[in-house]
XYZ file of C-alpha atoms in Angstrom:
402
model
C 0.000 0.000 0.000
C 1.721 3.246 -0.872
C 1.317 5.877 1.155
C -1.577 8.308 -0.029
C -3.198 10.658 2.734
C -2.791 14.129 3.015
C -1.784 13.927 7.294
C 2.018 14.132 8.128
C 3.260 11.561 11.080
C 6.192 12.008 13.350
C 8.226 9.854 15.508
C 10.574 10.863 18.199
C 12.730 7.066 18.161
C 12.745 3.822 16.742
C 11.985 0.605 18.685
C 9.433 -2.033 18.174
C 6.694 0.141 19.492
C 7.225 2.971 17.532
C 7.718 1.308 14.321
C 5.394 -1.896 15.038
C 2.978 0.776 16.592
C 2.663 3.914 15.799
C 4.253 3.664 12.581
C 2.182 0.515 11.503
C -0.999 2.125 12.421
C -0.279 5.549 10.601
C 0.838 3.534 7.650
C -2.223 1.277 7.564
C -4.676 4.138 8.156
C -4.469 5.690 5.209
C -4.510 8.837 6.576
C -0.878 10.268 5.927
C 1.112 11.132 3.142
C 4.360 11.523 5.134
C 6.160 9.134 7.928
C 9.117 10.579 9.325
C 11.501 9.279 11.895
C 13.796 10.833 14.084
C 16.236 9.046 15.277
C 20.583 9.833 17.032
C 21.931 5.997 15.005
C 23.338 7.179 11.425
C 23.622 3.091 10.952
C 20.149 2.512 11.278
C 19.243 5.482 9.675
C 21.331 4.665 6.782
C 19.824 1.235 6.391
C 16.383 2.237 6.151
C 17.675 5.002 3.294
C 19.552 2.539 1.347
C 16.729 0.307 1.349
C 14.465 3.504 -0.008
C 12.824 4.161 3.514
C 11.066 0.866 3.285
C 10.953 -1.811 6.454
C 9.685 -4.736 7.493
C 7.945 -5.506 10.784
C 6.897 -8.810 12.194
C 3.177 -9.672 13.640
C 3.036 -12.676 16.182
C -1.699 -13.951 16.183
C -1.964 -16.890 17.436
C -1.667 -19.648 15.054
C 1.253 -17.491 12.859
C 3.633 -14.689 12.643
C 2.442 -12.042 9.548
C 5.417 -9.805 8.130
C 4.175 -6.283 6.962
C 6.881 -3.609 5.115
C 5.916 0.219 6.168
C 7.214 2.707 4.004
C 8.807 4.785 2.604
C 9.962 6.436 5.843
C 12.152 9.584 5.575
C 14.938 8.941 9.043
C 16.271 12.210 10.342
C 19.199 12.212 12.736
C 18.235 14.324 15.793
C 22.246 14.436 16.174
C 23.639 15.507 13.010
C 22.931 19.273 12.441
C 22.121 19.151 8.865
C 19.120 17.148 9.984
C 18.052 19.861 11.952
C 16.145 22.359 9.478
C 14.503 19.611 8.263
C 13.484 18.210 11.236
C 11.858 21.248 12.637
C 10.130 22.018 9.498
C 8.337 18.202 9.690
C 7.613 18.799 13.126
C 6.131 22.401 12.439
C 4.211 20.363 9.398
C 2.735 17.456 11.427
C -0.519 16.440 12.071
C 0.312 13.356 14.430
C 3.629 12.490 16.314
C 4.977 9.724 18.678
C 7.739 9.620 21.103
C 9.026 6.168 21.627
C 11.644 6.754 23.970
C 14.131 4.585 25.992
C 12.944 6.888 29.061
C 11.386 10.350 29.669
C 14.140 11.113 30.360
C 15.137 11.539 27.161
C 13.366 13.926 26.519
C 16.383 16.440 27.338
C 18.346 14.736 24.789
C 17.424 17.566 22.410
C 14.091 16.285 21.449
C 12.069 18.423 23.892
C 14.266 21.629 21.738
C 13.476 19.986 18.645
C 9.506 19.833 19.327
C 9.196 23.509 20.627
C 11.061 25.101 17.530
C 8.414 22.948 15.305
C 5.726 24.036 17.181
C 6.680 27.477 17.205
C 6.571 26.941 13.667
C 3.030 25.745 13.406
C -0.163 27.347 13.045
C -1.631 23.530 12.590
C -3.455 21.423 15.388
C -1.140 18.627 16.619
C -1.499 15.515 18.591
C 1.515 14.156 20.505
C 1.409 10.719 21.972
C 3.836 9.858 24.507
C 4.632 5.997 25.002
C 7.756 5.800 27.301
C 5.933 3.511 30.288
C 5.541 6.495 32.535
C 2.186 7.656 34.309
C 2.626 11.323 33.424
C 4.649 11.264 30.555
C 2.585 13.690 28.545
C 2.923 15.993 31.533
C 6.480 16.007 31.475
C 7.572 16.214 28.009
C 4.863 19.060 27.895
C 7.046 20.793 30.269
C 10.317 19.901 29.248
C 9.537 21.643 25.836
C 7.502 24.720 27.407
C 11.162 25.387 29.126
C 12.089 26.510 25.710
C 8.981 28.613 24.767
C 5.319 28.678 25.084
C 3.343 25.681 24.150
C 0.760 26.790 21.021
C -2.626 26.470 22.200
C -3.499 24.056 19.355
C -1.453 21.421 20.372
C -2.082 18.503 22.921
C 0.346 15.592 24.461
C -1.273 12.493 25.318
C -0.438 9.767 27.458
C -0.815 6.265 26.528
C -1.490 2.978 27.828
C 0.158 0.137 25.683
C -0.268 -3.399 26.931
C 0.748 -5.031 23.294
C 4.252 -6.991 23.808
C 7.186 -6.250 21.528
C 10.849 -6.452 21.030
C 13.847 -6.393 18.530
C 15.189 -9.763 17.706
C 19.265 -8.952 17.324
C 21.615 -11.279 15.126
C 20.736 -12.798 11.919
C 20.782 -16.313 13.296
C 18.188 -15.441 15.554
C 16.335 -13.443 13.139
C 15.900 -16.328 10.401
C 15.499 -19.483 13.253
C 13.167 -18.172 13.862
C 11.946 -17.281 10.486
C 11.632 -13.352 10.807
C 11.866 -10.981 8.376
C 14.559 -8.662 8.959
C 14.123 -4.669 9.658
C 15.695 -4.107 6.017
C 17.497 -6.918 3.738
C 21.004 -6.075 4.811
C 19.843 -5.146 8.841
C 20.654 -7.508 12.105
C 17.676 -6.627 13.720
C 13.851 -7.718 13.411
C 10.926 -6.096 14.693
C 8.333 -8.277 16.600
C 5.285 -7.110 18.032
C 2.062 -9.199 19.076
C -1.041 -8.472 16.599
C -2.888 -7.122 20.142
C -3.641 -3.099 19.387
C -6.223 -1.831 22.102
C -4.343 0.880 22.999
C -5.374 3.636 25.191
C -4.510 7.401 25.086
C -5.810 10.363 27.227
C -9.327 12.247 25.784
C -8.479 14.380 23.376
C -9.517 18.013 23.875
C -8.815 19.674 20.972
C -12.357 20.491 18.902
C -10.920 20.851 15.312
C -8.980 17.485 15.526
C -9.881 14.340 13.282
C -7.566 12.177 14.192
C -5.510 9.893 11.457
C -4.510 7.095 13.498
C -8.459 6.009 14.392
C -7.734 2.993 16.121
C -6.489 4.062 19.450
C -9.232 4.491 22.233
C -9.982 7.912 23.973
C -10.418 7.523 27.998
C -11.109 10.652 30.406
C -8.897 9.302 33.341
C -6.234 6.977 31.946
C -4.866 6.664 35.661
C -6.817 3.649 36.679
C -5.553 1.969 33.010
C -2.326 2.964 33.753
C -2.267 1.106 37.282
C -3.837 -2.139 35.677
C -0.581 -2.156 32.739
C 2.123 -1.341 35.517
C 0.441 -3.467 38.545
C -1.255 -6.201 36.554
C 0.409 -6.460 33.035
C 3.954 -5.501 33.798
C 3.922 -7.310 37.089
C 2.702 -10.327 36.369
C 4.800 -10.353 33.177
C 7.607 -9.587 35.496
C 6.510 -12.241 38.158
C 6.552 -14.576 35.036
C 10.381 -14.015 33.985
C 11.708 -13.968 37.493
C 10.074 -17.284 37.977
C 11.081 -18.806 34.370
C 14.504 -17.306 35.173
C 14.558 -19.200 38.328
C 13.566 -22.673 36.663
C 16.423 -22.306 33.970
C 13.853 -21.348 31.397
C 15.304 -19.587 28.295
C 11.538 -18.218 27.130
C 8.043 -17.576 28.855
C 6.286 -19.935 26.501
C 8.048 -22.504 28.763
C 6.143 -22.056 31.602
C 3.499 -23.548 30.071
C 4.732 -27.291 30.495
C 4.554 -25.996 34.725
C 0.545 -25.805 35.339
C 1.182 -24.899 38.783
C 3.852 -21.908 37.363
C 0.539 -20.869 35.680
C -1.559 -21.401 38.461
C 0.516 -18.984 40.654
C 0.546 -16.104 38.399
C -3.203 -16.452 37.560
C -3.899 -15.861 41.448
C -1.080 -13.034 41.849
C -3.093 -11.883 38.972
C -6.388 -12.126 40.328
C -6.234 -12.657 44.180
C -3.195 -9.958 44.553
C -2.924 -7.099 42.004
C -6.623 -8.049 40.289
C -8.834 -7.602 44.021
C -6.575 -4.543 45.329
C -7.148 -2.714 41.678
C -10.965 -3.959 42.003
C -11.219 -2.538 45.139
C -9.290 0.895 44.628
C -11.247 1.577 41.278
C -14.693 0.136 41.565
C -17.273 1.655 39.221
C -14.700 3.197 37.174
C -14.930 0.856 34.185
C -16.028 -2.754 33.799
C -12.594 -3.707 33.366
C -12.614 -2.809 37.745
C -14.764 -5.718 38.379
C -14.712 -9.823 38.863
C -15.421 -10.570 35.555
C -13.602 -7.974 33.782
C -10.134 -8.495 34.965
C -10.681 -12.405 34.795
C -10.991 -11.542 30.817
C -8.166 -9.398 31.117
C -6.251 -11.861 33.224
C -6.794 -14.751 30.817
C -6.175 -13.079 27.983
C -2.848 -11.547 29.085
C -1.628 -14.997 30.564
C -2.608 -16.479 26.907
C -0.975 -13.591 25.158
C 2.741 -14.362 27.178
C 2.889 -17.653 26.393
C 2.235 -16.989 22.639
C 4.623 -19.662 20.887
C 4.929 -17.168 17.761
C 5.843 -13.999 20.086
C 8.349 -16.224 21.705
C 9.308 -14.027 24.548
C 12.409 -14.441 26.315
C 13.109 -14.638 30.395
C 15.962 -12.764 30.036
C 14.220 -9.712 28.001
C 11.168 -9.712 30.303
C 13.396 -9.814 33.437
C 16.389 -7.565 32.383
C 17.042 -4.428 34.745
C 15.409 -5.820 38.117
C 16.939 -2.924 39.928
C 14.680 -0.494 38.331
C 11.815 -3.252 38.259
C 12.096 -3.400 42.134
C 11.932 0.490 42.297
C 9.434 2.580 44.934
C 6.399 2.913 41.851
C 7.920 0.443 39.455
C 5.614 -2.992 39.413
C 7.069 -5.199 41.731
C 7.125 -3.126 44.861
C 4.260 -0.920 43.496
C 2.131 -3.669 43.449
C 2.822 -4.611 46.704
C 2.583 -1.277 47.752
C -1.045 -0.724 46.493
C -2.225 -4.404 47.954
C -0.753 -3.576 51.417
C -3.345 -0.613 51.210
C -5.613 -2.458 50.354
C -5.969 -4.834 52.698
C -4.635 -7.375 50.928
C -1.178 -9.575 51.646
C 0.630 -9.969 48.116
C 2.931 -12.785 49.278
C 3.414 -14.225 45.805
C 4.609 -10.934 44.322
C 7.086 -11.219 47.967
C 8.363 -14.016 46.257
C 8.761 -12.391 42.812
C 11.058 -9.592 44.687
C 13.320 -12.522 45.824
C 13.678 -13.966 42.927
C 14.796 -10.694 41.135
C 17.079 -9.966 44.079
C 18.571 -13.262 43.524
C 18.877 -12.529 39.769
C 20.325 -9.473 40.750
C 22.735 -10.686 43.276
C 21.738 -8.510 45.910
C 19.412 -9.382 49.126
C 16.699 -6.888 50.694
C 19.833 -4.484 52.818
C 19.881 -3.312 49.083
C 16.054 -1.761 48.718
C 15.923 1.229 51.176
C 19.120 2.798 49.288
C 17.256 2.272 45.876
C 13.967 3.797 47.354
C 15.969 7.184 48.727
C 14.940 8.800 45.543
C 11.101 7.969 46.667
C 11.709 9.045 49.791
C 8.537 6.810 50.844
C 6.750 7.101 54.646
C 8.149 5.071 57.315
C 5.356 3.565 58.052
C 4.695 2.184 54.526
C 8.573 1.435 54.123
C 8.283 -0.940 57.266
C 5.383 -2.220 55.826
C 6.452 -3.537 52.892
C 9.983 -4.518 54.460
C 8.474 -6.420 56.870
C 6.134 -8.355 54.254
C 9.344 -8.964 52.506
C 11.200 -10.089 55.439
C 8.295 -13.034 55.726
C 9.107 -14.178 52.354
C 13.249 -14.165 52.487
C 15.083 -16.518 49.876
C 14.446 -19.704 51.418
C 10.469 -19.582 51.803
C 10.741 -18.261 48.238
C 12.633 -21.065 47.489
C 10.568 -23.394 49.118
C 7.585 -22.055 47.320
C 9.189 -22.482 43.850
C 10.257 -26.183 44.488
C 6.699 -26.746 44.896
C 5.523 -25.116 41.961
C 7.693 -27.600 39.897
């Protein structure tokens, strides 16, 4: 399908969710004329351009994995000052645009300059979806770019909520084992993203906006969404590697030879993070009750141990130290059980087995909470949950699951 609509799309980096995303939804749309990428890699970016801005993605369903080429894109280097100009000018020109970073925090990395020169530029309505895994990630690229000018009145960043799996399959023997289709011909790296796409993005105020990339699904308080990705999707996902991890297990589709593996995160799903989100949000959506986040439980478990998504332990389980931060899903799921009423020993178990991944022991949590600077109270709280469920009950708990 070539590219035909009159919109302009751009996107602030280039990982699986940006191009197996955002990209793959403004291509398919119809809606936009022009897809451009910027991106700080003049490798990649000179891939793409010798293969004439055309790549190929890779879509895990169920029963097969569907390859899909996107293109052409025009790649930018955020870096390289000739790119500059022209950068600014597509920004100023955009309808839609994505940032698809490693962090908000890079956001300082020149991007949030980039984005206010464009804007300053515009006298077009813009939409700016924000997808780095952070509650108030609109918020805070809004203000990193308003430190370089006033933000335009017709513009408006979004947050997101993205529970569809992806990664970047890295080495050619990897990429055709397992019978991908590389980003480009010549590339080492593959795009793979599960076919899922319900994603959800803040409600858009802007009147004279008709949004290009249709699919995505408007919410007035994305909060409660939010805590269900981070406290039920990310930490069960999490709970998942740690555990697979622990049994030797090379990829999450493993731990479906273990029915009581599966068994244990369907009731940290349900009887920990499930009934403490139930009870904090009831009446917000249907998602909030019983029935709702059994459906959502199922379908996530089903989703992680998709044989053509083929996620790996390692991936899913890389960089515990931030996973076992104050608000990250691990402790912040204990966190919001414990005020709930609720004991969440089985995620006490998952923060073992990361610490044990991470060759550390609890002496090393307070010092990576300073930053949170949590209550007392609450710290003791969870510390003293945690000290219930030290390495050997955790280990006594996994022998059994086997």
């Amino acid at each position: 399908m070539a590219l035909s609509g009159t919109k302009t799309f751009v996107g602030f980096g280039f990982g699986a969710i940006q191009a197996g995303l955002f990209l793959y939804e403004a291509y398919r749309s119809g809606s936009f004329g022009r897809l451009i990428i910027a991106y700080r890699r003049p490798d990649i970016i000179d891939e793409v351009r010798r293969n004439h801005g055309i790549i190929s993605i890779n879509i895990a369903h169920h029963d097969r994995v569907e390859t899909v080429n996107i293109g052409p894109l025009q790649m930018l280097n955020t870096q390289d000052v000739a790119h500059r100009d022209q950068l600014v000018a597509a920004i100023a020109e955009a309808d839609e645009l994505a940032s698809a970073l490693s962090s908000v925090n890079d956001y300082q990395e020149g991007i949030a300059q980039l984005l206010a020169q464009g804007l300053g530029q515009s006298h077009n309505p813009k939409l700016i979806y924000t997808a780095e895994n952070h509650n108030h990630a609109a918020e805070l690229f809004q203000a990193a770019v308003n430190e370089y000018g006033p933000l335009p009145v017709h513009s408006q960043f979004l947050n997101t909520v993205i529970g569809k799996m992806s990664g970047v399959v890295q080495g050619r023997e990897a990429i055709s084992t397992r019978g991908l289709a590389a980003m480009t011909p010549e590339s080492t790296r593959a795009f793979l993203v599960e076919a899922f796409n319900r994603i959800l993005i803040s409600r858009i105020t802007l009147q004279e906006v008709q949004r290009g990339i249709g699919i995505f699904e408007e919410k007035p308080d994305l909060l409660p969404f939010e805590e269900a990705k981070l406290y039920g999707h990310n930490a069960v996902h999490a709970l998942a590697a740690y555990l697979g991890l622990a049994l030797g297990k090379t990829h999450i589709k493993e731990l479906e030879a273990y029915p009581k593996v599966m068994q244990f995160l369907r009731e940290a799903f349900m009887l920990e993070s499930g009934a403490s989100l139930i009870k904090k949000h009831a009446g917000v959506d249907p998602l909030f009750t019983d029935t709702g986040f059994a459906l959502y439980a199922n379908d996530l478990l089903s989703r992680m141990i998709n044989p053509f998504l083929n996620d790996t332990t390692e991936r899913v389980g890389r960089d515990p130290v931030r996973k076992l931060g104050w608000d990250d899903r691990l402790i912040g799921t204990i966190r919001l059980a414990l005020a709930q009423g609720i004991v969440p020993w089985r995620f006490a178990v998952g923060v073992h087995l990361a610490l044990q991944q991470n060759k550390t022991d609890l002496a090393t949590l307070p010092e990576l909470w300073q930053v949170a600077q949590p209550e007392t109270d609450e710290r003791q709280a969870v510390l003293t949950l945690l000290k219930t469920y030290q390495e050997p009950v955790a280990l006594e708990v996994l022998q059994a699951l086997i």
